[in-house]
Amino acid sequence: MDSFEGCRAVVTGGASGIGLGLASVFVEDGASAVTIGDIEAAALDPALARLGELGGAAGHGVRTDVTDPASVDALADAAWEAMGGVDVVCLNAGVFAGGFSWETTLDDWNWVLDVNLRGVIHGIRSFVPRLIEQGTPSDARIGAEL
């Protein structure tokens, strides 16, 4: 994809940090719509307001817990409903427990793995079949198969 002009994008972890940066780039580069998913529901409205200041793309926010497959399915449902399809998906949500790895508790390790690994797995399972069904170009499908 050479340009995001007219594309419909989804970004998990999209209400702050790198996710908000990604969503901002989509808007600035001419995306027609951006849906952001984030676990922090209170952060969605300010993030959408910021995106609205950047350009004409329609913005949508969905509270999403990427550790919950049903929540990621709901994000995909909401994105397709709001935008009529999806062209780009950034499974960006991520966390860091901090500290020395050998001192990290098993609960913290499970949290990191649930968000950073299983969150991506849930996203792939929720979005890729829909992208294929929608007729996403084969070059995008190749990236999803890797």
PDB file of C-alpha atoms in Angstrom:
ATOM      1  CA  MET A   1       0.000   0.000   0.000  1.00  0.00           C
ATOM      2  CA  ASP A   2       1.640   3.225  -1.171  1.00  0.00           C
ATOM      3  CA  SER A   3      -0.833   5.576   0.461  1.00  0.00           C
ATOM      4  CA  PHE A   4      -3.549   5.475   3.077  1.00  0.00           C
ATOM      5  CA  GLU A   5      -5.760   7.757   0.986  1.00  0.00           C
ATOM      6  CA  GLY A   6      -9.341   6.521   1.327  1.00  0.00           C
ATOM      7  CA  CYS A   7      -8.425   3.508   3.456  1.00  0.00           C
ATOM      8  CA  ARG A   8     -10.352   2.280   6.477  1.00  0.00           C
ATOM      9  CA  ALA A   9      -8.045   1.447   9.366  1.00  0.00           C
ATOM     10  CA  VAL A  10      -8.309  -0.263  12.754  1.00  0.00           C
ATOM     11  CA  VAL A  11      -5.750   0.234  15.520  1.00  0.00           C
ATOM     12  CA  THR A  12      -5.744  -1.643  18.830  1.00  0.00           C
ATOM     13  CA  GLY A  13      -4.232   0.249  21.722  1.00  0.00           C
ATOM     14  CA  GLY A  14      -5.264   3.260  19.660  1.00  0.00           C
ATOM     15  CA  ALA A  15      -6.151   5.759  22.373  1.00  0.00           C
ATOM     16  CA  SER A  16      -2.587   6.606  23.404  1.00  0.00           C
ATOM     17  CA  GLY A  17       1.100   6.195  22.648  1.00  0.00           C
ATOM     18  CA  ILE A  18       2.177   4.432  19.487  1.00  0.00           C
ATOM     19  CA  GLY A  19      -1.411   3.408  18.703  1.00  0.00           C
ATOM     20  CA  LEU A  20      -2.630   6.998  18.694  1.00  0.00           C
ATOM     21  CA  GLY A  21       0.423   7.882  16.617  1.00  0.00           C
ATOM     22  CA  LEU A  22      -0.501   5.221  14.051  1.00  0.00           C
ATOM     23  CA  ALA A  23      -4.119   6.371  13.943  1.00  0.00           C
ATOM     24  CA  SER A  24      -2.907   9.964  13.505  1.00  0.00           C
ATOM     25  CA  VAL A  25      -0.735   8.995  10.534  1.00  0.00           C
ATOM     26  CA  PHE A  26      -3.709   7.282   8.888  1.00  0.00           C
ATOM     27  CA  VAL A  27      -5.828  10.408   9.310  1.00  0.00           C
ATOM     28  CA  GLU A  28      -3.061  12.758   8.160  1.00  0.00           C
ATOM     29  CA  ASP A  29      -2.432  10.595   5.090  1.00  0.00           C
ATOM     30  CA  GLY A  30      -6.062  10.700   3.982  1.00  0.00           C
ATOM     31  CA  ALA A  31      -7.751   7.645   5.511  1.00  0.00           C
ATOM     32  CA  SER A  32     -11.502   7.848   5.120  1.00  0.00           C
ATOM     33  CA  ALA A  33     -12.170   6.306   8.545  1.00  0.00           C
ATOM     34  CA  VAL A  34     -10.260   5.031  11.562  1.00  0.00           C
ATOM     35  CA  THR A  35     -11.576   2.787  14.329  1.00  0.00           C
ATOM     36  CA  ILE A  36      -9.525   2.670  17.501  1.00  0.00           C
ATOM     37  CA  GLY A  37      -9.875  -0.023  20.111  1.00  0.00           C
ATOM     38  CA  ASP A  38      -8.512   0.476  23.605  1.00  0.00           C
ATOM     39  CA  ILE A  39      -9.050  -1.037  27.044  1.00  0.00           C
ATOM     40  CA  GLU A  40      -9.114   2.458  28.578  1.00  0.00           C
ATOM     41  CA  ALA A  41     -12.656   3.572  27.736  1.00  0.00           C
ATOM     42  CA  ALA A  42     -12.089   7.033  29.211  1.00  0.00           C
ATOM     43  CA  ALA A  43      -9.194   7.614  26.797  1.00  0.00           C
ATOM     44  CA  LEU A  44     -11.262   6.960  23.662  1.00  0.00           C
ATOM     45  CA  ASP A  45     -13.128  10.278  23.451  1.00  0.00           C
ATOM     46  CA  PRO A  46     -10.041  12.492  23.898  1.00  0.00           C
ATOM     47  CA  ALA A  47      -8.172  10.391  21.329  1.00  0.00           C
ATOM     48  CA  LEU A  48     -11.036  10.666  18.844  1.00  0.00           C
ATOM     49  CA  ALA A  49     -11.172  14.432  19.432  1.00  0.00           C
ATOM     50  CA  ARG A  50      -7.462  14.670  18.650  1.00  0.00           C
ATOM     51  CA  LEU A  51      -7.919  12.643  15.478  1.00  0.00           C
ATOM     52  CA  GLY A  52     -10.821  14.885  14.502  1.00  0.00           C
ATOM     53  CA  GLU A  53      -8.547  17.917  14.744  1.00  0.00           C
ATOM     54  CA  LEU A  54      -6.142  16.335  12.256  1.00  0.00           C
ATOM     55  CA  GLY A  55      -8.435  15.799   9.309  1.00  0.00           C
ATOM     56  CA  GLY A  56     -11.654  14.676   7.767  1.00  0.00           C
ATOM     57  CA  ALA A  57     -11.528  10.963   8.563  1.00  0.00           C
ATOM     58  CA  ALA A  58     -14.456   9.608  10.513  1.00  0.00           C
ATOM     59  CA  GLY A  59     -13.313   8.283  13.864  1.00  0.00           C
ATOM     60  CA  HIS A  60     -14.842   5.495  15.904  1.00  0.00           C
ATOM     61  CA  GLY A  61     -13.836   4.196  19.304  1.00  0.00           C
ATOM     62  CA  VAL A  62     -14.583   0.811  20.817  1.00  0.00           C
ATOM     63  CA  ARG A  63     -13.597  -0.306  24.291  1.00  0.00           C
ATOM     64  CA  THR A  64     -11.584  -3.424  23.572  1.00  0.00           C
ATOM     65  CA  ASP A  65      -9.803  -5.906  25.798  1.00  0.00           C
ATOM     66  CA  VAL A  66      -7.459  -7.746  23.428  1.00  0.00           C
ATOM     67  CA  THR A  67      -7.072 -10.576  25.957  1.00  0.00           C
ATOM     68  CA  ASP A  68     -10.740 -11.456  25.406  1.00  0.00           C
ATOM     69  CA  PRO A  69     -11.529 -13.027  22.006  1.00  0.00           C
ATOM     70  CA  ALA A  70     -15.177 -11.907  22.211  1.00  0.00           C
ATOM     71  CA  SER A  71     -14.062  -8.318  22.778  1.00  0.00           C
ATOM     72  CA  VAL A  72     -11.804  -8.432  19.713  1.00  0.00           C
ATOM     73  CA  ASP A  73     -14.662  -9.957  17.693  1.00  0.00           C
ATOM     74  CA  ALA A  74     -16.849  -7.050  18.862  1.00  0.00           C
ATOM     75  CA  LEU A  75     -14.183  -4.587  17.661  1.00  0.00           C
ATOM     76  CA  ALA A  76     -14.155  -6.247  14.244  1.00  0.00           C
ATOM     77  CA  ASP A  77     -17.971  -6.220  14.115  1.00  0.00           C
ATOM     78  CA  ALA A  78     -18.047  -2.531  15.072  1.00  0.00           C
ATOM     79  CA  ALA A  79     -15.371  -1.609  12.520  1.00  0.00           C
ATOM     80  CA  TRP A  80     -17.153  -3.355   9.661  1.00  0.00           C
ATOM     81  CA  GLU A  81     -20.466  -1.816  10.695  1.00  0.00           C
ATOM     82  CA  ALA A  82     -19.097   1.718  11.098  1.00  0.00           C
ATOM     83  CA  MET A  83     -16.786   1.759   8.074  1.00  0.00           C
ATOM     84  CA  GLY A  84     -18.343  -0.769   5.707  1.00  0.00           C
ATOM     85  CA  GLY A  85     -15.099  -2.740   5.613  1.00  0.00           C
ATOM     86  CA  VAL A  86     -11.482  -2.583   6.722  1.00  0.00           C
ATOM     87  CA  ASP A  87      -8.319  -2.147   4.675  1.00  0.00           C
ATOM     88  CA  VAL A  88      -5.599  -1.943   7.347  1.00  0.00           C
ATOM     89  CA  VAL A  89      -5.408  -3.549  10.793  1.00  0.00           C
ATOM     90  CA  CYS A  90      -2.680  -2.623  13.296  1.00  0.00           C
ATOM     91  CA  LEU A  91      -2.670  -5.042  16.211  1.00  0.00           C
ATOM     92  CA  ASN A  92      -0.679  -2.596  18.287  1.00  0.00           C
ATOM     93  CA  ALA A  93      -1.938  -3.047  21.865  1.00  0.00           C
ATOM     94  CA  GLY A  94       0.946  -3.940  24.134  1.00  0.00           C
ATOM     95  CA  VAL A  95       2.106  -3.796  27.738  1.00  0.00           C
ATOM     96  CA  PHE A  96       5.335  -4.039  29.721  1.00  0.00           C
ATOM     97  CA  ALA A  97       5.628  -5.255  33.305  1.00  0.00           C
ATOM     98  CA  GLY A  98       8.960  -3.559  34.033  1.00  0.00           C
ATOM     99  CA  GLY A  99      11.731  -4.611  36.344  1.00  0.00           C
ATOM    100  CA  PHE A 100      14.111  -7.516  36.062  1.00  0.00           C
ATOM    101  CA  SER A 101      12.669 -10.437  34.117  1.00  0.00           C
ATOM    102  CA  TRP A 102      13.737 -12.923  36.794  1.00  0.00           C
ATOM    103  CA  GLU A 103      11.882 -10.931  39.433  1.00  0.00           C
ATOM    104  CA  THR A 104       8.695 -10.597  37.393  1.00  0.00           C
ATOM    105  CA  THR A 105       5.787 -12.501  38.909  1.00  0.00           C
ATOM    106  CA  LEU A 106       4.011 -15.235  36.978  1.00  0.00           C
ATOM    107  CA  ASP A 107       0.856 -13.112  37.067  1.00  0.00           C
ATOM    108  CA  ASP A 108       2.741 -10.263  35.380  1.00  0.00           C
ATOM    109  CA  TRP A 109       4.233 -12.638  32.797  1.00  0.00           C
ATOM    110  CA  ASN A 110       0.760 -14.008  32.057  1.00  0.00           C
ATOM    111  CA  TRP A 111      -0.599 -10.458  31.658  1.00  0.00           C
ATOM    112  CA  VAL A 112       2.199  -9.537  29.231  1.00  0.00           C
ATOM    113  CA  LEU A 113       1.697 -12.745  27.223  1.00  0.00           C
ATOM    114  CA  ASP A 114      -2.085 -12.338  27.214  1.00  0.00           C
ATOM    115  CA  VAL A 115      -1.883  -8.819  25.794  1.00  0.00           C
ATOM    116  CA  ASN A 116       1.242  -8.938  23.625  1.00  0.00           C
ATOM    117  CA  LEU A 117       0.923 -12.456  22.186  1.00  0.00           C
ATOM    118  CA  ARG A 118      -2.610 -13.717  22.618  1.00  0.00           C
ATOM    119  CA  GLY A 119      -4.009 -10.263  21.794  1.00  0.00           C
ATOM    120  CA  VAL A 120      -2.377 -10.509  18.381  1.00  0.00           C
ATOM    121  CA  ILE A 121      -3.640 -14.076  17.958  1.00  0.00           C
ATOM    122  CA  HIS A 122      -7.189 -12.931  18.773  1.00  0.00           C
ATOM    123  CA  GLY A 123      -6.820 -10.078  16.290  1.00  0.00           C
ATOM    124  CA  ILE A 124      -5.622 -12.371  13.523  1.00  0.00           C
ATOM    125  CA  ARG A 125      -8.512 -14.783  14.146  1.00  0.00           C
ATOM    126  CA  SER A 126     -11.064 -11.941  14.242  1.00  0.00           C
ATOM    127  CA  PHE A 127      -9.868  -9.854  11.293  1.00  0.00           C
ATOM    128  CA  VAL A 128      -8.012 -11.974   8.732  1.00  0.00           C
ATOM    129  CA  PRO A 129     -10.936 -14.212   7.679  1.00  0.00           C
ATOM    130  CA  ARG A 130     -13.075 -11.090   7.172  1.00  0.00           C
ATOM    131  CA  LEU A 131     -10.319  -9.386   5.178  1.00  0.00           C
ATOM    132  CA  ILE A 132     -10.040 -12.426   2.932  1.00  0.00           C
ATOM    133  CA  GLU A 133     -13.810 -12.666   2.522  1.00  0.00           C
ATOM    134  CA  GLN A 134     -13.981  -8.964   1.708  1.00  0.00           C
ATOM    135  CA  GLY A 135     -11.434  -9.476  -1.066  1.00  0.00           C
ATOM    136  CA  THR A 136      -8.404  -7.772   0.431  1.00  0.00           C
ATOM    137  CA  PRO A 137      -5.594  -7.624  -2.142  1.00  0.00           C
ATOM    138  CA  SER A 138      -3.320 -10.660  -2.192  1.00  0.00           C
ATOM    139  CA  ASP A 139      -0.246  -8.661  -1.148  1.00  0.00           C
ATOM    140  CA  ALA A 140      -1.967  -7.817   2.151  1.00  0.00           C
ATOM    141  CA  ARG A 141      -2.918 -11.461   2.626  1.00  0.00           C
ATOM    142  CA  ILE A 142       0.699 -12.516   2.214  1.00  0.00           C
ATOM    143  CA  GLY A 143       1.678 -10.297   5.149  1.00  0.00           C
ATOM    144  CA  ALA A 144      -1.039 -11.908   7.257  1.00  0.00           C
ATOM    145  CA  GLU A 145       0.213 -15.400   6.425  1.00  0.00           C
ATOM    146  CA  LEU A 146       3.721 -14.742   7.763  1.00  0.00           C
TER     147      LEU A 146
END
